[in-house]
Coordinates of C-alpha atoms and ligand atoms in Angstrom, one line a residue:
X1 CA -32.6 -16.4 1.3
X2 CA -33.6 -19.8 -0.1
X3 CA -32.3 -18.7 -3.2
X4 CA -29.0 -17.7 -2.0
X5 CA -28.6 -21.2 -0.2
X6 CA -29.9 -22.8 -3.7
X7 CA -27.2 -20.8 -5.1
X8 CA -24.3 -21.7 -2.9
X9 CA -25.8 -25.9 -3.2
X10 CA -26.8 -25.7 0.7
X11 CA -29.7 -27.3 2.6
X12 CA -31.6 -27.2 5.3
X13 CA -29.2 -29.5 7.0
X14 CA -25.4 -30.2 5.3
X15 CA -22.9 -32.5 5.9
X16 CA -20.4 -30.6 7.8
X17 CA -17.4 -33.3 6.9
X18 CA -15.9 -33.5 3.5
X19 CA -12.4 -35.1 2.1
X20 CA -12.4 -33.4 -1.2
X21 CA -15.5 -33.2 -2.6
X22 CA -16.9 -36.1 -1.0
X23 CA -19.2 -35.4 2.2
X24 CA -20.1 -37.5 4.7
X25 CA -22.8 -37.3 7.8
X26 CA -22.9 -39.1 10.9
X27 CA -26.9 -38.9 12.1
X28 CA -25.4 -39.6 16.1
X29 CA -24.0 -36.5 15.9
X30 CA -25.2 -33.7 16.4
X31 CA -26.5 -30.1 14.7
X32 CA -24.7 -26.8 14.6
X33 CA -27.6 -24.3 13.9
X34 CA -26.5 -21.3 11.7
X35 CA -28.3 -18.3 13.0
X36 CA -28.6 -14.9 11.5
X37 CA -27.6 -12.2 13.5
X38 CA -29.7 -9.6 11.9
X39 CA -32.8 -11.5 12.8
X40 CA -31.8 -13.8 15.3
X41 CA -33.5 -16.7 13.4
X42 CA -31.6 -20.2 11.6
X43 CA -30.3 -20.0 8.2
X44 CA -29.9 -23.5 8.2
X45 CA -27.6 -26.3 10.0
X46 CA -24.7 -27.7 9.8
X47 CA -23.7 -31.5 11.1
X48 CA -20.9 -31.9 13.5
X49 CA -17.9 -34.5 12.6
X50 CA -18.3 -37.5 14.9
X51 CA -14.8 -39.0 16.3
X52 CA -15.1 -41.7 14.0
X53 CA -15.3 -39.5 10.5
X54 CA -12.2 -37.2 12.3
X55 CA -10.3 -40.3 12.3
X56 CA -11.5 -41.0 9.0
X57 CA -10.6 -37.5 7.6
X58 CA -7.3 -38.1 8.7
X59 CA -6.3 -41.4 7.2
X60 CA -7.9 -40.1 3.8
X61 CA -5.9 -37.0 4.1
X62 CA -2.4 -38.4 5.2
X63 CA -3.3 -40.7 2.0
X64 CA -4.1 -37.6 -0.2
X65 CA -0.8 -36.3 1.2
X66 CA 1.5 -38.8 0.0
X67 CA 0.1 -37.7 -4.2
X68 CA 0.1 -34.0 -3.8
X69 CA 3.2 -33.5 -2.0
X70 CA 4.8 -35.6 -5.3
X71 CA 2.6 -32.7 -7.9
X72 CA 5.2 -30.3 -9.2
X73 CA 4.4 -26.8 -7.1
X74 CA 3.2 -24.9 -10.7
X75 CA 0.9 -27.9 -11.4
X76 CA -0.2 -27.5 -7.5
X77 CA -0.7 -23.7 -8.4
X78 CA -2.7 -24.4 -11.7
X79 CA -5.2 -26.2 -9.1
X80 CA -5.4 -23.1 -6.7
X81 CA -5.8 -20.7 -10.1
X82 CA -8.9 -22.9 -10.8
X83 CA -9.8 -22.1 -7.3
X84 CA -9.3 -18.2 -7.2
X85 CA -11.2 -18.3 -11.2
X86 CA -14.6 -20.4 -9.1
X87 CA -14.5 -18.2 -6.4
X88 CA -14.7 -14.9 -8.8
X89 CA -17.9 -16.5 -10.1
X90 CA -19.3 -17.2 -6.9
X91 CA -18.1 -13.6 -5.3
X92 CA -21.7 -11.9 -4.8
X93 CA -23.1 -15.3 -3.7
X94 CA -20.5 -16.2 -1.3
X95 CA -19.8 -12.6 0.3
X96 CA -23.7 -12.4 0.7
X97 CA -23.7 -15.8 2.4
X98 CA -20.9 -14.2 4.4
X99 CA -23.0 -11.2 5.2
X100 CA -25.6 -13.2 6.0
X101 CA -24.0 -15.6 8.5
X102 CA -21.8 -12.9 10.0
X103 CA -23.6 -9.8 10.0
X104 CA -20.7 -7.7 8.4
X105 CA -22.0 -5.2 5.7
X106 CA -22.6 -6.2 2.0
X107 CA -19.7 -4.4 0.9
X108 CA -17.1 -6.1 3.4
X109 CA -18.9 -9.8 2.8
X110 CA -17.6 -9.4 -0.7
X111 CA -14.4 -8.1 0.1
X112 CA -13.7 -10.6 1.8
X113 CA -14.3 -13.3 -0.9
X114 CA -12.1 -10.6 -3.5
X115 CA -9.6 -11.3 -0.7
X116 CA -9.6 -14.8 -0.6
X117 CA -9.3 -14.3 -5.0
X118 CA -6.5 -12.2 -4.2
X119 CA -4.7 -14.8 -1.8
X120 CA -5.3 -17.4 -4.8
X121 CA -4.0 -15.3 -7.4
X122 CA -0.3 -14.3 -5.1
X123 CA -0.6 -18.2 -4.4
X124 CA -0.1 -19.3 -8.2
X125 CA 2.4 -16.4 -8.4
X126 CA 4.5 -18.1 -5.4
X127 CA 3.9 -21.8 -6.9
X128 CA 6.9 -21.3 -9.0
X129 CA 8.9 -19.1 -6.5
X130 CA 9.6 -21.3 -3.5
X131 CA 12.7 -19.9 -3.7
X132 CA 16.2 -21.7 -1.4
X133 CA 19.5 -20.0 -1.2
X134 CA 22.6 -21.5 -2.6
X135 CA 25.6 -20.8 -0.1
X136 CA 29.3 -21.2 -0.8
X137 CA 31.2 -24.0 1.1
X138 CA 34.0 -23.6 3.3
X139 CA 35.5 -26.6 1.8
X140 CA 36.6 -27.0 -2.2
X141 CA 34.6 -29.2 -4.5
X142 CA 31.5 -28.9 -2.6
X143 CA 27.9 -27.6 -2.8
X144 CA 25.6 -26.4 -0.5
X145 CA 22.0 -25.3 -0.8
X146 CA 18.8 -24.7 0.9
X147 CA 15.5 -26.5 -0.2
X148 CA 11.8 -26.4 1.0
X149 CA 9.6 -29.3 1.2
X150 CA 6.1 -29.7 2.4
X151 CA 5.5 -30.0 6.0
X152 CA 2.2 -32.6 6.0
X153 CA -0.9 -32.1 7.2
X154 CA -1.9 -28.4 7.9
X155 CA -4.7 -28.1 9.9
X156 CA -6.4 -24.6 10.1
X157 CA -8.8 -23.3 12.8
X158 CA -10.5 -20.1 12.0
X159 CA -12.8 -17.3 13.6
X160 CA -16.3 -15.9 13.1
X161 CA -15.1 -13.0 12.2
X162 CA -13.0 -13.5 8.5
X163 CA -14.7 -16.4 8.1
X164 CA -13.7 -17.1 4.5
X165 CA -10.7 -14.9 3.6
X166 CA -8.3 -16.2 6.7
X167 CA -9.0 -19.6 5.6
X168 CA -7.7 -18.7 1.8
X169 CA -4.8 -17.1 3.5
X170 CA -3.5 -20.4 4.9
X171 CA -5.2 -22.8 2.4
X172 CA -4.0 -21.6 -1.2
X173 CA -0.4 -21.3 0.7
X174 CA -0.2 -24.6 2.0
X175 CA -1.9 -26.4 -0.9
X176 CA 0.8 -24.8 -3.2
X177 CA 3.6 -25.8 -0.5
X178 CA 2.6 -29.4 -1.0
X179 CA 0.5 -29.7 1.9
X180 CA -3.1 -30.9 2.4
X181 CA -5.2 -28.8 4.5
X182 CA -7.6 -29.7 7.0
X183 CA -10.4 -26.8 8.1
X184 CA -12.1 -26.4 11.4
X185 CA -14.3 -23.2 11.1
X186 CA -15.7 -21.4 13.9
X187 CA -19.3 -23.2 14.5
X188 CA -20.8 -19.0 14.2
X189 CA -20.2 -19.5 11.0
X190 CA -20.3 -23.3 9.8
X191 CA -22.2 -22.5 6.7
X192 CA -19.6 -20.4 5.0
X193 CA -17.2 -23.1 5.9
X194 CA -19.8 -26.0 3.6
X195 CA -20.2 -22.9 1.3
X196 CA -16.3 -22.6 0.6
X197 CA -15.3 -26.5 0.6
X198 CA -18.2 -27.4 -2.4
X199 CA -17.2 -24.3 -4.4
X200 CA -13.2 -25.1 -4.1
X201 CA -13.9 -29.0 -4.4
X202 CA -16.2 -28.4 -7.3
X203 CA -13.5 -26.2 -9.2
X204 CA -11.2 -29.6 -8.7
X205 CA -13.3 -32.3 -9.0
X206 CA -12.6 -32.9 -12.6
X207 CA -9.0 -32.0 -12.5
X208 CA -7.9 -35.6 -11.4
X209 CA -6.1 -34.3 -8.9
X210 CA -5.5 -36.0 -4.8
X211 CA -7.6 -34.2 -2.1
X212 CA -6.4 -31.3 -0.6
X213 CA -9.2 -29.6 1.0
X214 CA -10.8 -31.3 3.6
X215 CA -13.5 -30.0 6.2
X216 CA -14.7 -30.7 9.9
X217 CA -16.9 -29.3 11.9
X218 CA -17.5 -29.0 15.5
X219 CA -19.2 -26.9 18.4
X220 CA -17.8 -28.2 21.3
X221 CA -14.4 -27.4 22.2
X222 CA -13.9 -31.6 22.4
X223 CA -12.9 -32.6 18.8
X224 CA -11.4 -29.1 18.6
X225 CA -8.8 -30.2 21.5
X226 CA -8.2 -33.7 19.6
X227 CA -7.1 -31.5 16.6
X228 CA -4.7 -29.5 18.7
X229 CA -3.4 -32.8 20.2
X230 CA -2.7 -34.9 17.1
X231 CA 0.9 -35.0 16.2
X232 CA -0.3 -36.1 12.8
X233 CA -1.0 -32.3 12.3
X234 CA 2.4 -30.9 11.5
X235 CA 0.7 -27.1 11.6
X236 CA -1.5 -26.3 13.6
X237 CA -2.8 -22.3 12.2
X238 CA -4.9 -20.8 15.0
X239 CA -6.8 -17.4 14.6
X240 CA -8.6 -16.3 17.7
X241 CA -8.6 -14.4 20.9
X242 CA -5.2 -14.5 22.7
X243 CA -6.6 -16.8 26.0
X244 CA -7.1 -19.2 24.0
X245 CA -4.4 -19.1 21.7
X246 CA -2.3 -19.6 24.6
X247 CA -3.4 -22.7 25.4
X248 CA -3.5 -23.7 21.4
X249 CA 0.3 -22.1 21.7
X250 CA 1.2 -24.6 24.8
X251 CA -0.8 -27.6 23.8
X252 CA 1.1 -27.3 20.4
X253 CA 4.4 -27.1 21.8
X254 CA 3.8 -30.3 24.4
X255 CA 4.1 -32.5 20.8
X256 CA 6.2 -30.2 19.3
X257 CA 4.2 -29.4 16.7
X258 CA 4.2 -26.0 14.9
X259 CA 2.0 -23.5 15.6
X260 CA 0.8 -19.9 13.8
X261 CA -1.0 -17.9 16.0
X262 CA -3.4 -15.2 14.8
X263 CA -4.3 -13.4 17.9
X264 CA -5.8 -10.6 19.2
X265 CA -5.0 -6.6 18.9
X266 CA -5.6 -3.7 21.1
X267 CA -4.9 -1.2 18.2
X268 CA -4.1 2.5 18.5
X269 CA -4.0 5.1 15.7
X270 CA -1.9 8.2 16.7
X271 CA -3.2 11.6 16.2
X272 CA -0.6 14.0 16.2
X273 CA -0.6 18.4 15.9
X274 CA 0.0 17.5 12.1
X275 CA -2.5 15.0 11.0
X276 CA -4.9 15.6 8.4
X277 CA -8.3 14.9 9.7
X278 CA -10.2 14.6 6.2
X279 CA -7.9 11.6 5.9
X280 CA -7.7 11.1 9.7
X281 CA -11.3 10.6 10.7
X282 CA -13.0 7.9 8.1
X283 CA -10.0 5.9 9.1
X284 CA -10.8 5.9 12.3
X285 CA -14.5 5.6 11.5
X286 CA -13.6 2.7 9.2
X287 CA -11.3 1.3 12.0
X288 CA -13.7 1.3 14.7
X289 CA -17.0 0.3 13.1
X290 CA -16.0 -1.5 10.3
X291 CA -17.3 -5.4 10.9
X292 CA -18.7 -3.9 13.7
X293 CA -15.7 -3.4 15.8
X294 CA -15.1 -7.2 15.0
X295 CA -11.7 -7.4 13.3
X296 CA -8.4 -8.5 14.9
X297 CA -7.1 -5.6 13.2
X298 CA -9.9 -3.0 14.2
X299 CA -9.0 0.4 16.1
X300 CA -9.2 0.4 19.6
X301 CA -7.8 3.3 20.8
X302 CA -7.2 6.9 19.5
X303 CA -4.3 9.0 21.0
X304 CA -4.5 12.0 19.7
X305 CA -2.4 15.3 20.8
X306 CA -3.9 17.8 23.7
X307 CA -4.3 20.6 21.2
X308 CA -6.5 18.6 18.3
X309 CA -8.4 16.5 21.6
X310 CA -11.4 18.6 20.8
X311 CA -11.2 18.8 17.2
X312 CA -10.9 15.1 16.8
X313 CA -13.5 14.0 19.5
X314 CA -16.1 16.3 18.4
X315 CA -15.6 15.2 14.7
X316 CA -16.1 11.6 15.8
X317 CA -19.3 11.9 17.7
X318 CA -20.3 14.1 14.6
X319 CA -19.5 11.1 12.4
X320 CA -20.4 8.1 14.9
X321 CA -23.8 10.1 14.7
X322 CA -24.2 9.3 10.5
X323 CA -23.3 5.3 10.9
X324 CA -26.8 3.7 9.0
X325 CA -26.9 1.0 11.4
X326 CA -29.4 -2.0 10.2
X327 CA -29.5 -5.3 7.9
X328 CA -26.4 -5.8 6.5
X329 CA -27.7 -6.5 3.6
X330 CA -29.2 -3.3 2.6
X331 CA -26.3 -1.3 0.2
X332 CA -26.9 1.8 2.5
X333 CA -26.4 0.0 5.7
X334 CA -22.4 0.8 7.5
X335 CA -23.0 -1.1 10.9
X336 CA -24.9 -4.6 11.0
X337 CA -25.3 -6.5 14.2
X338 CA -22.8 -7.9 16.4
X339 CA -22.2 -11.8 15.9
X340 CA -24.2 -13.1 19.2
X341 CA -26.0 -11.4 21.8
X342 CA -23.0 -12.1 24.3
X343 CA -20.8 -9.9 22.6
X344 CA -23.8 -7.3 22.6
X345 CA -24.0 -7.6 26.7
X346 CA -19.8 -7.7 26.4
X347 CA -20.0 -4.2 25.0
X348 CA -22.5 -2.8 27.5
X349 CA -20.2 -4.5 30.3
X350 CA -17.0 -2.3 28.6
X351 CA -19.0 0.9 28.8
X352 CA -20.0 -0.3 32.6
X353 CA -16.6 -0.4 33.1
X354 CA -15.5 3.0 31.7
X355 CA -17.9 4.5 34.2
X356 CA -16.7 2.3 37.2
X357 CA -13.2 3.9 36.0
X358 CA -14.2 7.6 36.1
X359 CA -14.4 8.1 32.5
X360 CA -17.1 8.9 30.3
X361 CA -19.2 7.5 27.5
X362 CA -19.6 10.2 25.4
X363 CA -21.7 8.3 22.7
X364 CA -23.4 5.2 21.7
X365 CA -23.4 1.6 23.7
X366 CA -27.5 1.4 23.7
X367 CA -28.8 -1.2 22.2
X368 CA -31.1 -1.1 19.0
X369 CA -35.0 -1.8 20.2
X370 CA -35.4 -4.4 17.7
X371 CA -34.6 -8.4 17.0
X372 CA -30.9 -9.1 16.3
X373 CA -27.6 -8.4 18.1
X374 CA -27.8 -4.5 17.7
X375 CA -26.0 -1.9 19.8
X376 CA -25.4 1.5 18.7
X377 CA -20.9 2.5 18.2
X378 CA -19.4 3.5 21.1
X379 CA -16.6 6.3 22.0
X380 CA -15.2 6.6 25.6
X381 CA -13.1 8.8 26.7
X382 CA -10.0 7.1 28.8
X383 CA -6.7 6.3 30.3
X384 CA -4.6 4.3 28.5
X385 CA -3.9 2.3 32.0
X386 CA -7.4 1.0 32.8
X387 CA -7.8 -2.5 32.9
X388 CA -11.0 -2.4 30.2
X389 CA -8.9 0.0 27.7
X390 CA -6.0 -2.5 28.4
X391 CA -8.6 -5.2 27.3
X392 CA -9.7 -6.0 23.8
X393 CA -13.6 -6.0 23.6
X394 CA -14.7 -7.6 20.6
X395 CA -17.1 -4.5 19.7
X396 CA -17.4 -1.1 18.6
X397 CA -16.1 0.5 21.3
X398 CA -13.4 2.9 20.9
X399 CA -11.7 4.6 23.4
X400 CA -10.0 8.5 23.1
X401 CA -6.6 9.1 25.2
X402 CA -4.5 12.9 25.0
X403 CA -1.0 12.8 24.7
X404 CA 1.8 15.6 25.0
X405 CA 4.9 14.1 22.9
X406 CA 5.0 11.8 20.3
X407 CA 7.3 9.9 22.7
X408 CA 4.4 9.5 25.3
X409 CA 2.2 8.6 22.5
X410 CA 4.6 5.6 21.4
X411 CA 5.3 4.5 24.6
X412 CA 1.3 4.3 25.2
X413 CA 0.7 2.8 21.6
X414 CA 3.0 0.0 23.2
X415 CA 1.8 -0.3 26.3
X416 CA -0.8 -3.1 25.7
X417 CA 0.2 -7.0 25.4
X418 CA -1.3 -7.1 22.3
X419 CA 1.0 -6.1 19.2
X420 CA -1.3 -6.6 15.6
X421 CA -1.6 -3.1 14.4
X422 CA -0.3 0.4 14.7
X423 CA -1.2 3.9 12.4
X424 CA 0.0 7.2 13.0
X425 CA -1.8 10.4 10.7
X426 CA 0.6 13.2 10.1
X427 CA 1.6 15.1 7.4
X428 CA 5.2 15.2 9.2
X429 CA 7.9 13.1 7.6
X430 CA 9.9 13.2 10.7
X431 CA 7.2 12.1 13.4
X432 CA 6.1 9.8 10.5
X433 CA 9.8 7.8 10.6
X434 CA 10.3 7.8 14.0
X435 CA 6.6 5.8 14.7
X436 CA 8.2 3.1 12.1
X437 CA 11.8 3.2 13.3
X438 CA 13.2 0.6 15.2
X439 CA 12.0 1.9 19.0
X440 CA 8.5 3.4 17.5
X441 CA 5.8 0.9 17.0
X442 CA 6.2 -2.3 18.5
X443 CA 3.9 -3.9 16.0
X444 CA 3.8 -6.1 13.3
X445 CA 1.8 -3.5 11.0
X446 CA 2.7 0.0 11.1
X447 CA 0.8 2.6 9.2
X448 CA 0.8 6.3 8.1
X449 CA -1.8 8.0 6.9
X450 CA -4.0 4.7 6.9
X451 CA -6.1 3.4 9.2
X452 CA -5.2 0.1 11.6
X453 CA -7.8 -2.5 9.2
X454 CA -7.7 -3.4 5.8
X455 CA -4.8 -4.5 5.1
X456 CA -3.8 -5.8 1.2
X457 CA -2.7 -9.7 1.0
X458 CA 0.6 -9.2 -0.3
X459 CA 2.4 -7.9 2.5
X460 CA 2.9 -10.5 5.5
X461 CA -0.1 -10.7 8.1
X462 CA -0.1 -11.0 12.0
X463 CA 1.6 -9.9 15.0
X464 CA 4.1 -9.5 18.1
X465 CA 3.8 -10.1 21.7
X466 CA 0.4 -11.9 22.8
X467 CA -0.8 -11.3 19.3
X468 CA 0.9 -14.5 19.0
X469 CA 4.2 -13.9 16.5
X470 CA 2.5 -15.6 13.5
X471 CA 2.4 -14.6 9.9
X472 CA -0.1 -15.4 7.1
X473 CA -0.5 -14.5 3.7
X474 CA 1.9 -12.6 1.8
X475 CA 5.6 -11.8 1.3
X476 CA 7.7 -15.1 2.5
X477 CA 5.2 -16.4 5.1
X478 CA 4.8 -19.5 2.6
X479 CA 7.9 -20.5 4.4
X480 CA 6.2 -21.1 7.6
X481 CA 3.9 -24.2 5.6
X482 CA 7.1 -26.0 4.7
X483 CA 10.0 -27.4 6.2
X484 CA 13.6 -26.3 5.4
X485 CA 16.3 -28.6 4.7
X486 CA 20.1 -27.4 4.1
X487 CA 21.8 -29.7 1.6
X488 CA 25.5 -29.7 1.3
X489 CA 26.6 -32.3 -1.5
X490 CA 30.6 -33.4 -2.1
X491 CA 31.7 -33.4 -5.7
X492 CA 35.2 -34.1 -4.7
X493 CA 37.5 -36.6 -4.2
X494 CA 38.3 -36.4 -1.0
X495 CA 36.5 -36.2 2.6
X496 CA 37.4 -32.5 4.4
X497 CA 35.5 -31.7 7.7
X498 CA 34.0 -28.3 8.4
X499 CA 36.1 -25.8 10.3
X500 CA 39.4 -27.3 9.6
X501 CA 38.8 -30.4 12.1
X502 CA 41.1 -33.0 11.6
X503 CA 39.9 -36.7 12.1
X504 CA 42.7 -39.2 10.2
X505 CA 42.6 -42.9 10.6
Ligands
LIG1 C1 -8.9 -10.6 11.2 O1 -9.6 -9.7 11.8 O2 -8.7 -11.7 11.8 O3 -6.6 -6.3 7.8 C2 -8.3 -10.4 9.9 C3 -7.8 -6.6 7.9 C4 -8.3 -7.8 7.1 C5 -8.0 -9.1 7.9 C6 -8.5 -9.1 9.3 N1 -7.7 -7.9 5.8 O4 -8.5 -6.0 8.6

């Protein structure tokens, strides 16, 4: 493990507040201690940003801001390729760091540094595609356009859970956009946060560039609130559960500030008379215990049709019943531990709940008799009306509901506040069309034939409803880093007003 931190340039204790490359500590403040959740022991530790460095961090950044927002976008892009090209050489270190930390499984740690490469490679792509539409006046001799600009200061708040790829998503955007980005990670995972900032700082340092990636830590909610609060932060990107998103949304909107909200998802993958279950059943698997039942994105409930109900539930139990659970380290291992041994007791407290409702727990929800956040994958079976099925429980729990029509099974799929993601398995093209037409899934990712989770970088990420209405990495959601401005420029020689309006002195 020492190694690894050697590796990755981290102490025993590391600054946790950086402008660029450039790291500062305040000793009044205090320690953020990284601990394992295999183990339940410290990594290492991380030191909080006092108010007077936040300030700091700001000045230094609006500074930075004023150079890079003046870089041509390909030049700004050439810096994020250096980026994506230091992260490939760090990939094993950095997703085993991320493993560590997190307790998600070798294979996903890595992943998700390939998708933070990924996210740096569209990013250079979209440097020289910040596209604006030309319109035609109404009036001769005059041109009109659209053009984007940078917005400012981005500032970017981000979970335990993707605690390296969803800060790529909206850090390799902004930079290219022209903005400079300031990152608050969660304080689960402060040392992936140091980990990130030297290796991306590092790839620029020579480059004689301004600072664009700066870094602040804190594990109280206090310096957290200032960062919401501070108009100076033109957008504010929030990834977390949807309580407190709400308040980020609210607090955002009092300054009128932009927000993009990441929020959470209560995800259901139809099973209908049709579906094939080879494909069917490791997506659910995937879905559901993947990260441990951790990801915004991860399956939460599994309608499947009354004649398969059997079929399908007996196949799950039969797989739940394979899942290696153990150190995440270990190549063999599918299900590591839970981040914290709250969202252990949080899991127990759903199954409670299942029971209090009627239903049953028809496997898992014990905990593993040994150090570490452990608990074995649960499956209940339920109504999709209960409060806890309603509910999203940050855990591998999964909960199995009948249906009778593909209508009722829509109509249930969107009966949740939540609206990240949506799959329906079926080898029928018509059932498959009307889940993705415009009164089927009321999500922002719709699926067939693939699981809720995993989705690629190049499409656009996020969701409707209380999952908050944001969108992060691919397609056009560079659009929501800059600002749009609508130019309309007279070549002429005289002075006509839009629609006709006469005005003569
Ligand atoms: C999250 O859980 O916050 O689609 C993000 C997925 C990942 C991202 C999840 N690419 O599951």
């Amino acid at each position: 493990m020492n190694d690894l931190l050697r590796q990755l340039g981290l102490g025993a204790i590391n600054p946790g507040t950086w402008c660029g490359n450039e790291a500062t500590e305040d000793k009044t403040a205090g320690l953020i201690d990284s601990i394992n959740p295999t183990t339940g022991e410290v990594i290492a530790s991380v030191r909080n940003t006092s108010k007077a460095e936040y300030e700091r961090v700001i000045a230094r950044a609006e500074a930075s801001f004023a150079a890079w927002s003046r870089i041509p976008a390909p030049v700004r892009g050439n810096a994020v390729r250096l980026i994506g090209n230091a992260l490939r050489e760090h990939r094993d270190a950095l997703g085993a760091l991320v493993t560590l930390e997190n307790g998600k499984i070798r294979s996903e740690g890595v992943g998700e540094v390939q998708e933070m490469i990924d996210i740096a490679d569209f990013a250079v792509g979209q440097s020289r595609m910040l596209y604006g539409n030309t319109m035609h006046s109404e009036r001769p001799q005059h041109r009109m356009y659209e053009q984007w600009h940078p917005l400012g200061l981005v500032g970017t708040i981000t979970a335990f859970n993707f605690p390296v790829a969803v800060w790529a998503w909206n850090a390799c955007i902004a930079a290219i956009c022209g903005n400079v980005n300031i990152w608050k990670p969660s304080p689960k995972t402060a040392l992936c946060g140091v980990a990130v900032q030297k290796i991306v700082n590092a790839a620029l340092a020579n480059e004689n560039l301004p600072d664009a990636f700066f870094l602040i830590n804190d594990d109280s909610n206090e310096l957290a609130e200032m960062f919401v609060d501070d108009p100076r932060i033109r957008l504010l990107s929030f990834t977390g559960s949807c309580a407190v998103g709400r308040q980020v949304g609210t607090r955002v909107a009092a300054r009128m500030g932009r927000v993009l909200l990441e929020l959470g998802g209560n995800n259901a993958i139809i099973v209908d008379e049709f579906a094939n279950l080879d494909l069917a059943i490791p997506a659910i698997v995937f879905g559901s215990v993947g990260t441990a039942g951790q990801r915004c994105t991860t399956t939460r409930r599994v309608l499947i049709h009354q004649s398969r109900f059997a079929e399908v539930r007996n196949a799950l139990v039969r797989a739940y019943g394979q899942i290696r659970i153990g150190d995440p380290l270990d190549s063999r291992t599918l299900m590591g531990p839970l981040i914290d041994p709250a969202s252990v007791s949080r899991v127990e407290a759903a199954c409670d709940a299942v029971r209090a409702s009627g239903g049953e727990i028809i496997c898992g929800g014990e905990r593993l008799d040994r150090p570490g956040n452990f608990i074995t994958p649960a499956i209940a079976v339920a109504k999709n009306d209960w409060d806890i099925v309603q509910s999203e429980t940050f855990g591998p729990i999964l909960y199995l509901i009948p249906f009778d029509t593909l209508d009722d099974a829509i109509a249930m799929q969107n009966a949740v506040v939540q609206g990240l993601s949506s799959a329906i398995f079926t080898d029928r093209l018509q059932n498959a069309e009307r889940f993705l037409s415009a009164t089927g899934s009321d999500c922002g990712i719709a699926n067939v034939n693939i699981g809720t989770s995993g989705a690629e970088i190049g499409g656009a990420f996020g969701g409707e409803k209380e999952t908050g209405g944001g969108r992060e990495a691919g397609s056009d959601a560079w659009k929501a880093y800059m600002r749009r401005q609508t130019t309309t420029i007279n070549w002429g020689t005289d002075l006509p007003l839009a629609q006709g309006v006469n005005f003569t002195l």
